[in-house]
């Protein structure tokens, strides 16, 4: 003990005081430590040698870090390097441990030191050389560490032949070959150590396993299913899972007796079927039916052996965990076919003999819980045909997400993505319900319902929307009639999951009554089990949320409030209520009351706010046992704030500090380092222990701060800055992507609250803090989804923070502002001025291009690249494409809010001009050229005007000035993008830009390019008339386009029509003699694909008629165009325009709704225009009318009749 303590003390002070020692003393210490390698510690005190080895390793690491010499250990302490080789060859425990600790420092240019040590360890690990299990364990661990760090940048050769095989022999084959019961504990220690070494190699150097991949996975899976011990089985499957996660392509391609994914999945299913004899006893079955506790508690009470208790539950958990990891790592096409086939066999076995084979049924649904998300991914990939259905007779059809075949309007569509997902959802649902409703064993019924709930979550909202009609009544029946409380809980959880994804219109009246009655039976009786009441209350809260704020929903909510309100108030008022049930009742009461209406709920809401803030958020009154339920109380508070509005502000001083404290969550991760731990001498970082519950609370708090700010609007203004200061850093420093996303989405709402106050100084400070936090997060973020959230938040923050909100209703919130007239240029002269934002976006765009290049390079040279990897890369590419256009949107936001100031920041002294010039070239890919077109369009649309504080702006930048700044002719760039053949999206963006240039710059600015522009636009319109068919009674909808390409091309033509309108209206006199442009434009109307451009052209036609701008010879075409527009309106035109109701990926719909709010109905414009023509040119109009087809004459009669009536 004294020797060990001395060694520990020496280790703690050796490095710290090394530089204070004289050179003589340093030499003595080094020689002494080297001498310990040549001596074997006396038997019984081997630990002292281990501690001295740690001292040696710690000193070596210090010398390497502080040395100017190259060559790692060989350069800093060469005597130790060769002494380690000799000790390893001599099979001394101290030397083997030292090699293990020195492994990170063995890099040197020649590689001879590392190679020599690896060969020495390899030679020890064979059946003839191994002396005892302890030295085998140490040699295996040392060889694993050497191989783990083999990827030094100075080393290029592979490990010596046979090293990997020797490692596998020492880790698995040798200990498994010993069949001595009295040595079981030692064997297990050797197995654990060896498997841990294999895990490290699989994680750090998976390519070294290529030649032994199949044999390694076969050994590990066999060991996992045969050993019966949780720790050994867990490490065995950890090798498999880590290998699959780090090198999925190699794992999928390698094949032994079976493909490796099959071996891994089969091992997991085998573990899921593990059961204990105690589960089959009558006592256990009775306990399951009567108790509310988890089944593990009841089962464990019937198992005498503590080790059995551990393995009994842990093996099933292990199988479920590794199955989930394999599905995620290898992709659905590699894992789902074998996993689904295994589940199908387990279901058949469980169905044939429930009394004896019910564990197989439980295993099947536990596996299905892990597989549900992969089913969703598989269908999204269009590969659902590789996995047959479980119970449905119809099998999934093979369809492709590639370009569809051309089809006519009247022909039936091929099976769509939604229909395929619905078929899969119905198959999973019917499989689960068959067992949930009728199977005689309660454990399986519960697991089937849990599988259905998890499937609904993973396939949200498709499964709920496709299957709610059969699930809701069945779940209610189970909730009312089931005997086992745990099965009741599962049924309530199914209701909760489905109601979360449904709206009021999707739930029939009969189902509403059934749900209300089932929940009433579960909640109202005081004798109902706590666990059942708790989940039922959550389901009731989901129902209240689904009801919404409509007038019909208010009536239903008032009825529900009268049924459940008294019970919920009683549960909330009593501090004797179980804490989880009380917190859930709080949240449910707030949701239900809010849906019932403020007039009914206001008094109760005030009392509830007082209770929650006092008992859950006030440190002087809250109980420690209630802390776990604070998240539910906080969600209740936010709902109350939305109900009470300004009346909630007195509670903010109590509520907000608690929310911000949780949002900061400084102890989300605990950093631990044990100085006496074996690995601390060589590990380069500290061990991180993540508190999952703290992450969940932090995520929720960030979301609730946003919702609270949204509910209080300008009333939250005084608290904006402190909230941003505390939440802003979370955008970049949280360890969880979900938390960072929640923090990021809170920033725009907080900045908007500051802007709503009308205080420019406060808005400017809020913008600086919020945008600064987002830019910091954007610079460091490496997760695709989070990066997209940051870019979206940046766009909203710029627009919401600089916008003039005074006089605009708070409930009127379009996606984006229209011009600098609506904004203050608040970012000028701040730490986040437009130039800084522009440069940050440029850096992000360059990083995206670099990631794309890396993916393409890996696809070209990676020998393990396969179809699954290609699908993953395509998914990543889609994220990158979205990010690219969000960058364009963010640049557009700068231009919309800061005009010419932002244009100069973007184009002067930055890399954007060269990027835009290069991206417009035909050699670039379609997405890059489309990006360039969108940015150029925004430069024309918003960048030519200089904003000012007085709400006025002047034209400051001409096209000539723009060409100088851009160092290229901008119209030429747009024409270059628009004229070449290719994707419709790219051509549409460029043509849109030409239209904005015509609108903003006028006819003269386009004169030098006018012939090319007119030719381009007319060619995109010629032959694409959108006349509606005679007697076509169908509404205007997506079926009017033969396929997606047809719709995209129609969008191009619509933008060409609007661009042509801007040109002919900018200088009509110059185009009156040549009527070609007018004729093509009139013949094309109405627009059916682009809502915003449809509105522009329809109203533009009416204005041209009133101003007599249309050539006289084209009056018949103008009358026909009015008639066709009126038909489109009658058949369901979008937003009062002639456009279809097809959803748009852009903001045009939102902007259109905003413009429609202040414009007269389009029908009024049409009526006025036709009356003007009849007044000025009655004979020409009459003649034109007689020449129209019958259906157009009829619509003009209806238009005239409506005008006479009004």
mmCIF file of C-alpha atoms in Angstrom, residues 523-526 533 564-578 581-582 585-586 589 608 611:
data_model
loop_
_atom_site.group_PDB
_atom_site.id
_atom_site.type_symbol
_atom_site.label_atom_id
_atom_site.label_comp_id
_atom_site.label_asym_id
_atom_site.label_seq_id
_atom_site.Cartn_x
_atom_site.Cartn_y
_atom_site.Cartn_z
ATOM 1 C CA UNK A 523 -59.893 10.205 -15.606
ATOM 2 C CA UNK A 524 -63.010 11.067 -13.612
ATOM 3 C CA UNK A 525 -63.276 8.063 -11.215
ATOM 4 C CA UNK A 526 -61.000 8.554 -8.222
ATOM 5 C CA UNK A 533 -55.131 8.707 -15.304
ATOM 6 C CA UNK A 564 -63.477 17.253 -17.135
ATOM 7 C CA UNK A 565 -62.927 20.712 -15.618
ATOM 8 C CA UNK A 566 -64.037 19.873 -12.079
ATOM 9 C CA UNK A 567 -61.918 16.703 -11.920
ATOM 10 C CA UNK A 568 -58.851 18.448 -13.302
ATOM 11 C CA UNK A 569 -59.243 21.357 -10.873
ATOM 12 C CA UNK A 570 -59.500 18.905 -7.986
ATOM 13 C CA UNK A 571 -56.333 17.105 -9.079
ATOM 14 C CA UNK A 572 -54.510 20.410 -9.468
ATOM 15 C CA UNK A 573 -55.659 21.899 -6.176
ATOM 16 C CA UNK A 574 -54.569 18.983 -3.984
ATOM 17 C CA UNK A 575 -50.898 18.680 -3.156
ATOM 18 C CA UNK A 576 -51.627 15.061 -2.235
ATOM 19 C CA UNK A 577 -52.069 14.231 -5.910
ATOM 20 C CA UNK A 578 -49.186 12.239 -7.334
ATOM 21 C CA UNK A 581 -50.448 13.394 -12.500
ATOM 22 C CA UNK A 582 -50.810 16.856 -10.988
ATOM 23 C CA UNK A 585 -53.491 17.943 -15.111
ATOM 24 C CA UNK A 586 -52.177 21.507 -14.964
ATOM 25 C CA UNK A 589 -56.524 22.213 -17.834
ATOM 26 C CA UNK A 608 -54.077 28.694 -12.190
ATOM 27 C CA UNK A 611 -50.878 28.500 -8.284
#
